[in-house]
Amino acid sequence: MVSTDLTLQPFYWRATNLFPEKEIVSRGPDGKTRYTYQKFGDRTRALAGALSALGVESGDRVGTVGWNTHRHYEAYFAIPLMGAQLHTINAVLPDDHVEYIVNDAQDEVLLVDPGEPFKTIERLWDRFDDVREVIVLSDEHPKTDLDCVSTVEELVADADPLEWPDLSEDQPAGMCYTSGTTGKPKGVEYTQKMIYSHAMMVATPSAIGVDESDVIMHVVPMYHVNSWEFPFSAAMAGAKQVYPGPSPDPATLARLIEEEEVTLTAGVPTVWINLLDYLDDHDADISSLDRIVVGGSAAPSAVMRRFEDEYDVVLEHAWGMTETMSIGSVSRPKSHMHGWSREKRFEKRAKQGLLSPGVEMKLVDDNGEELPWDGESVGELYVRGPTVVSEYYNRPEANEEGFEDGWLRTGDIATVDADGYLELVDRAKDIIKSGGEWISSIDLENELMEHDDITEAAVIAVPHDRWRERPVACIKPKSGADLTADDVLAFLEESYPRWWLPDNIIFVDSVPKTATGKFDKKRLRESYEDADLPRAPGGSSEGNENVGDDD
Ligand code: ADP
């Protein structure tokens, strides 16, 4: 029997041979670039030829520091298809992180967008150990003193297109680092087979469902878990793709949806909250849009409801991690739930949902005992499967903590109900331990964002002498809203016991975000841990009185 390795080769073949006329659209500083999969295929081969001429060989790591553009997308295929490893680097990380990541991965060549990403690389040049070439993803040569810089356009124009070599499914094809919201970034490697499996899994209707008829707009940054790997599913399906360029604002997203008739997109909740705000005050036709995959942090049900009621767009709530190549679960009601009331179905959809095909899970308590799926028992979520990594790169101490008997310890604290729906209670680091009891920051945030006058809400734990930790809420009110701490507490009190109520409500212009658009709770915790905050009038100064024991 001849077996065929699971690699990206057939995805490239399918896109370029069966859908040669399908379009890839990319927004740049001078307007849109629009070309076909056929042209994409030719340029990808030429880029691989150019990299090969620069000495890149099978097994080498090539880093990219780029926005969501067609040029970056060409690297997504050129690098793994030539047998090298695509290492996507977060373009907006602090210098120390970029230095650490590039050196840890031993990147030899970097493909870099002009502007800030190039400036970062130039600034850090003397601190890199292995980088010898920089390719700017542009047709304009930047002014620079570095003498190893070329533009991708000059290289592609002169290159001999590469004939793809045979690949093994087990060879590393991708590499990403966790964004470091919880410590030093950790690298993970994705093999050819893992990328293949994840793309196929996403494309099945049992996960997201991606089809040739879709027009997919990639909003998740391409440096964040490879835009949740959607660019690979898109090519495999032969779908039209839209790349919105650097930092697209809500107006740009709305315009691209309208002009390119986008059907499917994905991103963290804040992107969609901002789009809703924009649509409140501006005319835009987003009627082509069918579904938005929302994840990275909990999707507020208020946002899910508004998209469905006002725009007929379904928000698919998904959970995942860098370690699970993004889409680890998606929340959809099972068919037998279709007759349920809308409210009851929303309750399910607001959960993180059913694990993606191929992935298995268990819930484990502090003593290592497996917990029942009763919707109440709370424990750490463990997962394993073909799209889940089994180790961190170069970090034996993190491996010891992060994996157990072939399972990934996610660090997420969850319940699973009798229908098998996963619900995250919190991240192990974000959960608030007050007087021996747990308070879920996710729950409080979700509830706060249901309030008509609140746009963003992040709840963090601050140290407390008596109760160990107490919740504090940072809130961005809607513009023009007249909201007081009392109003907020009274609102929460309708749904939560008094000891859950935040000790303080801090009004902010904007909740700080991580490089990937999540609320940056690490930064918030650092800002407020030693702050002598005035207690919110009416706040829950009694903490867990009469509830939990002091811890
Ligand atoms: P980082 O760890 O640097 O934030 P990741 O993207 O790997 O980068 O983050 C994964 C984490 O994000 C998960 O472990 C989980 O805590 C959180 N997360 C992802 N999706 C969801 C979701 N739908 N609801 C709540 N939390 C989520």
Coordinates of C-alpha atoms and ligand atoms in Angstrom, one line a residue:
M1 CA 0.0 0.0 0.0
V2 CA 1.3 3.4 -0.9
S3 CA 0.5 6.0 1.7
T4 CA 0.5 9.7 1.0
D5 CA 1.9 12.1 3.6
L6 CA -0.5 14.8 4.8
T7 CA 1.2 18.0 3.7
L8 CA 0.3 21.4 2.4
Q9 CA 1.2 20.3 -1.2
P10 CA -2.4 19.2 -2.1
F11 CA -3.9 22.4 -0.8
Y12 CA -1.6 24.4 -3.1
W13 CA -2.4 22.0 -6.0
R14 CA -6.1 22.3 -5.4
A15 CA -6.3 26.1 -5.1
T16 CA -4.1 26.7 -8.2
N17 CA -5.5 23.9 -10.4
L18 CA -9.2 23.8 -9.5
F19 CA -9.8 27.4 -8.6
P20 CA -7.2 29.3 -10.7
E21 CA -9.5 32.3 -11.3
K22 CA -10.6 32.8 -7.7
E23 CA -9.5 36.1 -6.2
I24 CA -7.2 37.1 -3.4
V25 CA -7.8 40.8 -2.5
S26 CA -5.4 42.7 -0.3
R27 CA -5.7 46.2 1.1
G28 CA -2.5 48.2 1.1
P29 CA -1.5 51.9 1.5
D30 CA -2.2 52.6 -2.2
G31 CA -5.6 50.8 -2.4
K32 CA -6.4 47.2 -3.1
T33 CA -4.3 44.5 -4.9
R34 CA -6.5 41.9 -6.6
Y35 CA -5.1 38.8 -8.2
T36 CA -6.0 35.1 -8.8
Y37 CA -4.9 31.9 -7.2
Q38 CA -3.0 31.2 -10.4
K39 CA -0.9 34.4 -10.0
F40 CA -0.6 33.6 -6.3
G41 CA 0.7 30.2 -7.2
D42 CA 3.3 31.6 -9.6
R43 CA 4.5 34.2 -7.1
T44 CA 4.7 31.6 -4.3
R45 CA 7.0 29.4 -6.4
A46 CA 9.1 32.4 -7.3
L47 CA 9.4 33.4 -3.7
A48 CA 10.5 29.9 -2.7
G49 CA 13.0 30.0 -5.6
A50 CA 14.4 33.3 -4.2
L51 CA 14.6 32.0 -0.7
S52 CA 16.4 29.0 -2.0
A53 CA 18.9 31.2 -3.8
L54 CA 19.5 33.0 -0.6
G55 CA 20.5 29.7 0.9
V56 CA 17.3 28.7 2.8
E57 CA 17.2 24.9 3.0
S58 CA 14.8 22.3 4.3
G59 CA 14.5 22.6 8.0
D60 CA 15.6 26.2 8.3
R61 CA 13.4 28.7 10.0
V62 CA 12.2 31.8 8.2
G63 CA 10.5 34.5 10.3
T64 CA 7.8 36.8 9.2
V65 CA 6.9 40.1 10.9
G66 CA 3.9 41.2 8.9
W67 CA 0.4 42.4 8.6
N68 CA -2.5 40.7 6.8
T69 CA -1.5 41.1 3.2
H70 CA -1.2 39.0 0.0
R71 CA 2.6 39.2 0.2
H72 CA 2.6 37.7 3.7
Y73 CA 0.2 35.0 2.5
E74 CA 2.6 34.0 -0.3
A75 CA 5.2 33.3 2.5
Y76 CA 2.6 31.1 4.2
F77 CA 2.9 28.6 1.4
A78 CA 6.3 29.3 -0.1
I79 CA 8.2 28.6 3.2
P80 CA 6.5 25.3 4.3
L81 CA 6.3 24.0 0.7
M82 CA 10.0 24.3 0.2
G83 CA 10.5 22.3 3.4
A84 CA 11.4 25.2 5.6
Q85 CA 9.5 26.4 8.7
L86 CA 7.2 29.5 8.7
H87 CA 7.7 31.4 12.0
T88 CA 5.2 34.1 12.3
I89 CA 6.3 36.8 14.7
N90 CA 3.9 39.2 16.5
A91 CA 4.5 42.6 14.9
V92 CA 3.6 44.7 17.9
L93 CA 5.4 43.0 20.7
P94 CA 7.8 44.9 22.9
D95 CA 11.5 44.8 21.7
D96 CA 12.7 42.4 24.3
H97 CA 10.1 39.9 23.3
V98 CA 10.9 40.1 19.6
E99 CA 14.6 39.7 20.4
Y100 CA 13.9 36.7 22.6
I101 CA 11.6 35.0 20.1
V102 CA 13.8 35.5 17.0
N103 CA 16.9 34.2 18.9
D104 CA 15.1 31.4 20.5
A105 CA 13.7 30.2 17.1
Q106 CA 17.1 30.7 15.5
D107 CA 15.5 32.5 12.5
E108 CA 18.0 33.0 9.7
V109 CA 15.9 35.1 7.3
L110 CA 13.2 37.5 8.1
L111 CA 10.3 38.7 5.8
V112 CA 9.2 42.1 7.2
D113 CA 6.6 44.6 6.4
P114 CA 7.8 48.2 5.8
G115 CA 7.1 50.8 8.5
E116 CA 7.1 49.9 12.1
P117 CA 7.9 46.2 11.7
F118 CA 11.0 47.1 9.6
K119 CA 12.0 49.8 12.1
T120 CA 11.8 47.2 14.9
I121 CA 14.1 44.8 13.1
E122 CA 16.5 47.5 12.2
R123 CA 16.6 48.7 15.9
L124 CA 17.2 45.2 17.1
W125 CA 19.7 44.1 14.4
D126 CA 22.8 44.0 16.7
R127 CA 20.9 41.9 19.2
F128 CA 20.0 39.0 16.8
D129 CA 22.1 35.9 16.8
D130 CA 21.4 34.1 13.5
V131 CA 19.5 36.5 11.2
R132 CA 21.5 37.2 8.0
E133 CA 18.9 38.5 5.5
V134 CA 15.9 40.8 5.6
I135 CA 13.3 40.8 2.9
V136 CA 10.9 43.7 2.9
L137 CA 7.4 42.8 1.9
S138 CA 7.1 45.8 -0.5
D139 CA 8.3 47.1 -3.8
E140 CA 10.1 50.0 -2.3
H141 CA 13.5 49.7 -0.8
P142 CA 13.6 51.3 2.7
K143 CA 16.3 53.8 3.5
T144 CA 18.6 51.8 5.8
D145 CA 22.3 51.3 6.7
L146 CA 21.8 47.5 6.8
D147 CA 23.4 45.9 3.7
C148 CA 21.5 42.6 3.7
V149 CA 18.1 44.0 2.8
S150 CA 16.1 43.3 -0.4
T151 CA 12.5 43.8 -1.4
V152 CA 10.3 40.8 -2.1
E153 CA 9.3 42.3 -5.5
E154 CA 12.9 42.5 -6.8
L155 CA 13.5 39.0 -5.6
V156 CA 10.4 37.5 -7.1
A157 CA 11.0 39.3 -10.4
D158 CA 14.4 37.7 -10.8
A159 CA 13.9 34.3 -9.2
D160 CA 13.7 30.8 -10.8
P161 CA 10.5 29.3 -9.6
L162 CA 11.1 26.3 -7.3
E163 CA 9.9 22.8 -8.1
W164 CA 8.3 21.6 -4.8
P165 CA 10.4 18.9 -3.1
D166 CA 8.8 15.8 -1.5
L167 CA 7.8 16.6 2.1
S168 CA 7.3 14.4 5.1
E169 CA 4.1 15.0 7.1
D170 CA 6.1 15.0 10.3
Q171 CA 8.4 17.8 9.4
P172 CA 7.9 21.1 11.2
A173 CA 6.1 23.6 8.9
G174 CA 5.0 26.3 11.3
M175 CA 6.0 27.9 14.5
C176 CA 4.2 30.4 16.8
Y177 CA 4.9 31.8 20.3
T178 CA 2.2 32.4 22.9
S179 CA 1.8 36.1 23.3
G180 CA 3.3 36.1 26.7
T181 CA 0.3 37.4 28.6
T182 CA 1.2 34.9 31.2
G183 CA 5.1 35.0 31.3
K184 CA 7.9 34.5 28.9
P185 CA 6.7 33.6 25.4
K186 CA 6.7 29.9 24.7
G187 CA 7.3 28.5 21.2
V188 CA 5.3 25.7 19.7
E189 CA 5.9 23.9 16.4
Y190 CA 3.3 22.8 13.9
T191 CA 4.1 19.9 11.6
Q192 CA 2.8 19.6 8.0
K193 CA 0.3 17.1 9.2
M194 CA -0.9 19.3 12.0
I195 CA -1.6 22.2 9.7
Y196 CA -3.3 19.8 7.2
S197 CA -5.4 18.3 10.0
H198 CA -6.4 21.6 11.4
A199 CA -7.4 23.1 8.1
M200 CA -9.5 20.1 7.2
M201 CA -11.1 20.1 10.7
V202 CA -12.0 23.8 10.5
A203 CA -13.5 23.2 7.0
T204 CA -15.9 20.4 8.2
P205 CA -19.4 21.5 9.2
S206 CA -18.7 19.9 12.5
A207 CA -16.4 22.8 13.3
I208 CA -16.8 26.0 11.3
G209 CA -17.5 24.8 7.7
V210 CA -15.6 26.5 5.0
D211 CA -16.5 26.2 1.3
E212 CA -15.5 27.4 -2.1
S213 CA -18.6 29.7 -2.1
D214 CA -17.3 31.6 0.9
V215 CA -15.5 34.9 0.8
I216 CA -13.2 34.9 3.9
M217 CA -11.9 38.0 5.4
H218 CA -8.9 37.4 7.7
V219 CA -9.1 39.8 10.6
V220 CA -7.2 37.8 13.1
P221 CA -3.6 39.0 12.7
M222 CA -1.5 36.6 10.6
Y223 CA 1.1 36.6 13.4
H224 CA -1.5 35.3 15.8
V225 CA -1.7 31.5 15.4
N226 CA -1.5 32.1 11.7
S227 CA -4.8 34.0 11.6
W228 CA -6.3 31.1 13.4
E229 CA -5.1 29.0 10.4
F230 CA -8.0 30.2 8.2
P231 CA -5.7 31.1 5.3
F232 CA -4.9 27.4 5.0
S233 CA -8.5 26.3 5.1
A234 CA -9.4 29.0 2.6
A235 CA -6.8 27.7 0.0
M236 CA -7.8 24.1 0.6
A237 CA -11.5 25.0 -0.1
G238 CA -10.7 27.4 -3.0
A239 CA -12.5 30.3 -1.3
K240 CA -12.0 33.9 -2.3
Q241 CA -9.9 35.7 0.4
V242 CA -9.7 39.2 1.6
Y243 CA -6.6 40.6 3.5
P244 CA -7.5 43.9 5.2
G245 CA -3.9 45.2 5.7
P246 CA -2.4 46.8 8.7
S247 CA -4.6 47.6 11.7
P248 CA -8.0 47.8 9.9
D249 CA -10.5 50.1 11.8
P250 CA -14.2 49.3 11.9
A251 CA -14.9 51.6 8.9
T252 CA -12.4 49.6 6.8
L253 CA -13.8 46.3 7.9
A254 CA -17.4 47.4 7.1
R255 CA -16.3 48.7 3.7
L256 CA -14.5 45.5 2.8
I257 CA -17.4 43.4 3.8
E258 CA -19.7 45.5 1.6
E259 CA -17.4 45.8 -1.4
E260 CA -16.0 42.2 -1.5
E261 CA -19.3 40.5 -0.3
V262 CA -17.5 38.8 2.6
T263 CA -19.5 35.8 4.0
L264 CA -17.2 34.6 6.8
T265 CA -14.7 36.3 9.1
A266 CA -13.1 35.7 12.5
G267 CA -11.6 37.7 15.4
V268 CA -11.5 38.5 19.1
P269 CA -14.7 40.1 20.7
T270 CA -13.4 43.6 20.9
V271 CA -13.2 43.8 17.0
W272 CA -16.8 43.0 16.7
I273 CA -17.9 45.2 19.6
N274 CA -16.2 48.1 17.8
L275 CA -17.8 47.2 14.5
L276 CA -21.3 47.2 16.2
D277 CA -20.5 50.7 17.6
Y278 CA -19.5 51.9 14.2
L279 CA -22.6 50.4 12.5
D280 CA -24.8 52.2 15.1
D281 CA -23.8 55.6 13.5
H282 CA -22.9 54.8 9.9
D283 CA -24.6 53.3 6.9
A284 CA -22.9 50.1 5.7
D285 CA -24.4 47.1 4.0
I286 CA -23.1 44.0 5.7
S287 CA -25.9 41.7 4.4
S288 CA -23.4 39.4 2.6
L289 CA -22.0 38.4 6.0
D290 CA -23.2 35.0 7.2
R291 CA -21.1 34.2 10.2
I292 CA -18.3 35.5 12.4
V293 CA -16.1 33.2 14.4
V294 CA -15.4 34.8 17.8
G295 CA -12.9 33.6 20.3
G296 CA -9.6 34.4 22.0
S297 CA -11.7 35.5 25.0
A298 CA -15.3 34.9 25.9
A299 CA -17.9 36.2 23.4
P300 CA -20.3 38.4 25.3
S301 CA -23.9 37.1 24.6
A302 CA -25.1 40.7 24.2
V303 CA -22.9 41.0 21.2
M304 CA -24.0 37.7 19.8
R305 CA -27.6 38.7 20.2
R306 CA -27.2 42.1 18.6
F307 CA -25.5 40.7 15.5
E308 CA -28.2 38.1 15.0
D309 CA -31.2 40.4 15.7
E310 CA -29.9 43.5 13.8
Y311 CA -27.8 42.1 11.0
D312 CA -28.8 38.4 10.7
V313 CA -25.2 37.4 11.3
V314 CA -24.5 34.3 13.4
L315 CA -21.6 34.5 15.9
E316 CA -19.9 31.2 16.3
H317 CA -18.3 31.1 19.7
A318 CA -15.0 29.3 19.5
W319 CA -12.3 28.4 22.1
G320 CA -8.7 27.7 21.4
M321 CA -5.1 28.3 22.2
T322 CA -1.8 28.7 20.4
E323 CA -1.2 25.2 21.6
T324 CA -4.3 23.9 19.9
M325 CA -3.6 25.7 16.7
S326 CA -6.6 28.0 17.5
I327 CA -10.0 26.3 16.9
G328 CA -10.3 23.7 19.7
S329 CA -14.1 24.0 20.2
V330 CA -17.1 25.7 18.7
S331 CA -20.5 26.2 20.3
R332 CA -23.5 25.3 18.2
P333 CA -26.7 23.7 19.5
K334 CA -27.0 20.0 18.6
S335 CA -29.8 19.1 16.2
H336 CA -32.1 17.9 19.0
M337 CA -31.9 21.4 20.6
H338 CA -33.3 23.1 17.5
G339 CA -36.8 23.0 19.0
W340 CA -35.6 24.7 22.3
S341 CA -36.5 28.3 23.1
R342 CA -34.1 30.9 21.7
E343 CA -33.0 31.7 25.3
K344 CA -32.1 28.2 26.0
R345 CA -30.2 27.8 22.8
F346 CA -28.3 31.0 23.5
E347 CA -27.3 29.6 26.9
K348 CA -25.5 26.8 25.0
R349 CA -24.1 29.1 22.3
A350 CA -22.6 31.4 24.9
K351 CA -20.5 28.4 26.2
Q352 CA -17.2 27.5 24.6
G353 CA -19.0 24.5 23.2
L354 CA -18.2 21.2 21.6
L355 CA -14.7 20.1 21.0
S356 CA -13.6 20.1 17.4
P357 CA -13.4 16.8 15.6
G358 CA -10.2 14.9 16.5
V359 CA -9.8 16.7 19.9
E360 CA -10.6 14.9 23.2
M361 CA -10.9 16.4 26.7
K362 CA -11.1 15.7 30.4
L363 CA -11.7 17.8 33.4
V364 CA -9.3 17.3 36.3
D365 CA -9.4 18.6 39.9
D366 CA -6.5 19.8 42.1
N367 CA -5.8 16.2 43.2
G368 CA -5.5 14.9 39.6
E369 CA -8.9 13.2 39.8
E370 CA -11.1 13.2 36.7
L371 CA -14.4 15.1 37.3
P372 CA -17.9 14.3 36.0
W373 CA -19.6 16.2 33.2
D374 CA -22.4 17.6 35.3
G375 CA -22.2 21.3 34.4
E376 CA -21.1 22.0 38.0
S377 CA -17.8 20.3 38.8
V378 CA -15.1 22.8 38.2
G379 CA -11.6 21.7 37.1
E380 CA -8.7 22.2 34.8
L381 CA -9.3 21.4 31.2
Y382 CA -6.9 18.8 29.6
V383 CA -7.0 18.2 25.8
R384 CA -5.2 16.1 23.3
G385 CA -5.4 15.3 19.6
P386 CA -3.8 15.7 16.2
T387 CA -4.1 19.5 16.3
V388 CA -2.8 19.8 19.8
V389 CA 1.0 20.3 20.4
S390 CA 2.7 17.8 22.7
E391 CA 5.6 20.0 23.8
Y392 CA 7.0 23.5 23.9
Y393 CA 10.1 24.3 21.9
N394 CA 13.3 24.4 24.0
R395 CA 11.5 24.7 27.3
P396 CA 11.9 21.5 29.4
E397 CA 10.6 23.2 32.6
A398 CA 7.4 24.4 30.8
N399 CA 6.9 20.9 29.3
E400 CA 6.9 19.4 32.8
E401 CA 4.2 21.8 33.9
G402 CA 2.2 22.0 30.7
F403 CA 1.8 18.4 29.7
E404 CA 0.8 15.2 31.5
D405 CA 0.7 11.7 29.9
G406 CA 0.1 13.0 26.4
W407 CA -2.5 15.6 27.5
L408 CA -2.0 19.4 27.3
R409 CA -2.9 21.1 30.5
T410 CA -4.7 24.2 29.2
G411 CA -4.6 26.3 32.4
D412 CA -8.2 27.0 31.7
I413 CA -10.7 26.3 34.5
A414 CA -14.0 24.9 33.2
T415 CA -17.1 22.9 33.6
V416 CA -18.6 20.4 31.0
D417 CA -22.3 19.9 31.0
A418 CA -24.2 16.6 30.4
D419 CA -24.5 17.4 26.7
G420 CA -20.7 17.7 26.5
Y421 CA -20.6 21.5 26.2
L422 CA -17.4 23.0 27.6
E423 CA -17.8 26.2 29.6
L424 CA -14.8 28.2 30.7
V425 CA -15.1 29.5 34.2
D426 CA -11.8 31.4 33.9
R427 CA -8.2 31.2 33.2
A428 CA -6.3 29.8 36.1
K429 CA -4.4 33.1 36.4
D430 CA -7.5 35.3 36.1
I431 CA -9.9 33.6 38.4
I432 CA -10.5 35.5 41.6
K433 CA -10.0 33.6 44.8
S434 CA -12.0 35.4 47.4
G435 CA -12.2 33.9 50.9
G436 CA -11.7 30.3 49.7
E437 CA -14.4 30.7 47.0
W438 CA -14.0 31.3 43.3
I439 CA -15.4 34.3 41.5
S440 CA -15.4 34.1 37.7
S441 CA -14.0 37.2 36.1
I442 CA -15.5 36.1 32.7
D443 CA -19.0 35.8 34.2
L444 CA -18.8 39.3 35.6
E445 CA -17.4 40.8 32.4
N446 CA -20.1 39.1 30.4
E447 CA -22.8 40.5 32.6
L448 CA -21.3 44.0 32.7
M449 CA -21.2 44.1 28.9
E450 CA -24.9 43.3 28.8
H451 CA -25.4 46.8 30.3
D452 CA -26.6 49.3 27.7
D453 CA -24.1 52.0 28.8
I454 CA -21.0 49.8 29.0
T455 CA -18.7 49.2 26.0
E456 CA -15.8 47.3 27.6
A457 CA -15.4 45.7 31.0
A458 CA -12.5 43.8 32.4
V459 CA -12.6 42.3 35.9
I460 CA -9.3 41.5 37.7
A461 CA -8.3 40.2 41.1
V462 CA -6.5 42.6 43.4
P463 CA -4.8 41.3 46.6
H464 CA -6.8 41.7 49.8
D465 CA -5.6 41.3 53.4
R466 CA -8.5 39.4 54.6
W467 CA -10.1 37.7 51.6
R468 CA -6.8 37.1 49.7
E469 CA -8.3 38.5 46.5
R470 CA -11.2 40.7 45.6
P471 CA -12.6 41.7 42.2
V472 CA -12.1 45.1 40.7
A473 CA -13.9 46.1 37.5
C474 CA -12.4 48.4 34.9
I475 CA -15.1 49.9 32.7
K476 CA -15.3 51.9 29.5
P477 CA -18.7 53.5 29.5
K478 CA -20.5 54.2 26.2
S479 CA -19.7 57.7 24.9
G480 CA -22.1 60.2 26.5
A481 CA -23.4 57.8 29.1
D482 CA -24.0 59.0 32.6
L483 CA -23.0 56.0 34.6
T484 CA -22.0 55.8 38.2
A485 CA -20.3 53.1 40.3
D486 CA -23.6 52.7 42.2
D487 CA -25.5 52.1 38.9
V488 CA -23.0 49.4 38.0
L489 CA -23.2 47.6 41.3
A490 CA -26.9 47.8 41.4
F491 CA -27.0 46.2 38.0
L492 CA -24.7 43.4 39.0
E493 CA -26.6 42.8 42.2
E494 CA -29.7 41.8 40.2
S495 CA -27.8 38.7 39.1
Y496 CA -25.0 38.0 41.6
P497 CA -24.6 37.6 45.3
R498 CA -23.1 40.6 47.1
W499 CA -19.8 38.9 47.7
W500 CA -19.3 38.7 43.9
L501 CA -19.7 42.4 43.5
P502 CA -16.4 44.2 42.7
D503 CA -14.9 46.2 45.6
N504 CA -14.1 49.0 43.1
I505 CA -15.3 50.2 39.8
I506 CA -12.7 52.1 37.8
F507 CA -13.9 54.1 34.8
V508 CA -11.4 54.2 32.0
D509 CA -11.2 55.7 28.5
S510 CA -10.3 52.3 27.1
V511 CA -9.4 49.0 28.7
P512 CA -5.7 48.2 27.8
K513 CA -5.4 45.4 25.2
T514 CA -2.8 42.8 24.5
A515 CA -1.1 42.6 21.1
T516 CA -3.9 40.4 20.0
G517 CA -6.8 42.6 21.1
K518 CA -7.7 40.8 24.3
F519 CA -8.1 42.7 27.6
D520 CA -4.7 42.9 29.1
K521 CA -5.4 41.7 32.5
K522 CA -1.8 41.2 33.4
R523 CA -1.2 44.9 32.8
L524 CA -4.3 45.8 34.7
R525 CA -3.3 43.7 37.6
E526 CA 0.1 45.3 37.7
S527 CA -1.5 48.8 37.6
Y528 CA -3.8 48.2 40.5
E529 CA -2.2 45.6 42.7
D530 CA -0.6 48.2 45.0
A531 CA -3.0 51.0 44.3
D532 CA -4.8 52.2 47.4
L533 CA -8.2 52.3 45.6
P534 CA -11.1 54.1 47.2
R535 CA -13.8 51.7 47.8
A536 CA -16.8 52.0 45.5
P537 CA -19.7 53.6 47.3
G538 CA -22.0 50.7 48.0
G539 CA -19.2 48.3 47.0
S540 CA -19.0 44.8 48.5
S541 CA -16.8 45.9 51.4
E542 CA -17.9 42.9 53.4
G543 CA -16.3 40.6 50.9
N544 CA -17.2 37.0 51.6
E545 CA -18.7 37.7 55.1
N546 CA -20.9 34.7 55.9
V547 CA -19.9 32.9 52.7
G548 CA -16.4 31.3 52.5
D549 CA -13.8 30.8 55.1
D550 CA -10.8 33.0 55.2
D551 CA -8.1 31.4 53.0
Ligands
ADP1 P1 -2.2 33.9 25.2 O1 -2.1 32.7 26.1 O2 -0.9 34.5 25.0 O3 -3.3 34.8 25.5 P2 -3.6 32.3 23.3 O4 -4.2 32.9 22.1 O5 -2.9 31.0 23.1 O6 -2.5 33.4 23.8 O7 -4.7 32.3 24.4 C1 -5.4 31.1 24.7 C2 -6.3 31.4 25.9 O8 -7.3 32.4 25.5 C3 -7.1 30.2 26.3 O9 -6.3 29.3 27.1 C4 -8.2 30.8 27.0 O10 -7.9 31.2 28.4 C5 -8.5 32.1 26.3 N1 -9.6 31.9 25.3 C6 -9.6 31.5 24.1 N2 -10.8 31.4 23.5 C7 -11.7 31.7 24.5 C8 -13.1 31.8 24.6 N3 -13.9 31.6 23.6 N4 -13.6 32.2 25.8 C9 -12.8 32.4 26.9 N5 -11.5 32.4 26.9 C10 -10.9 32.0 25.7

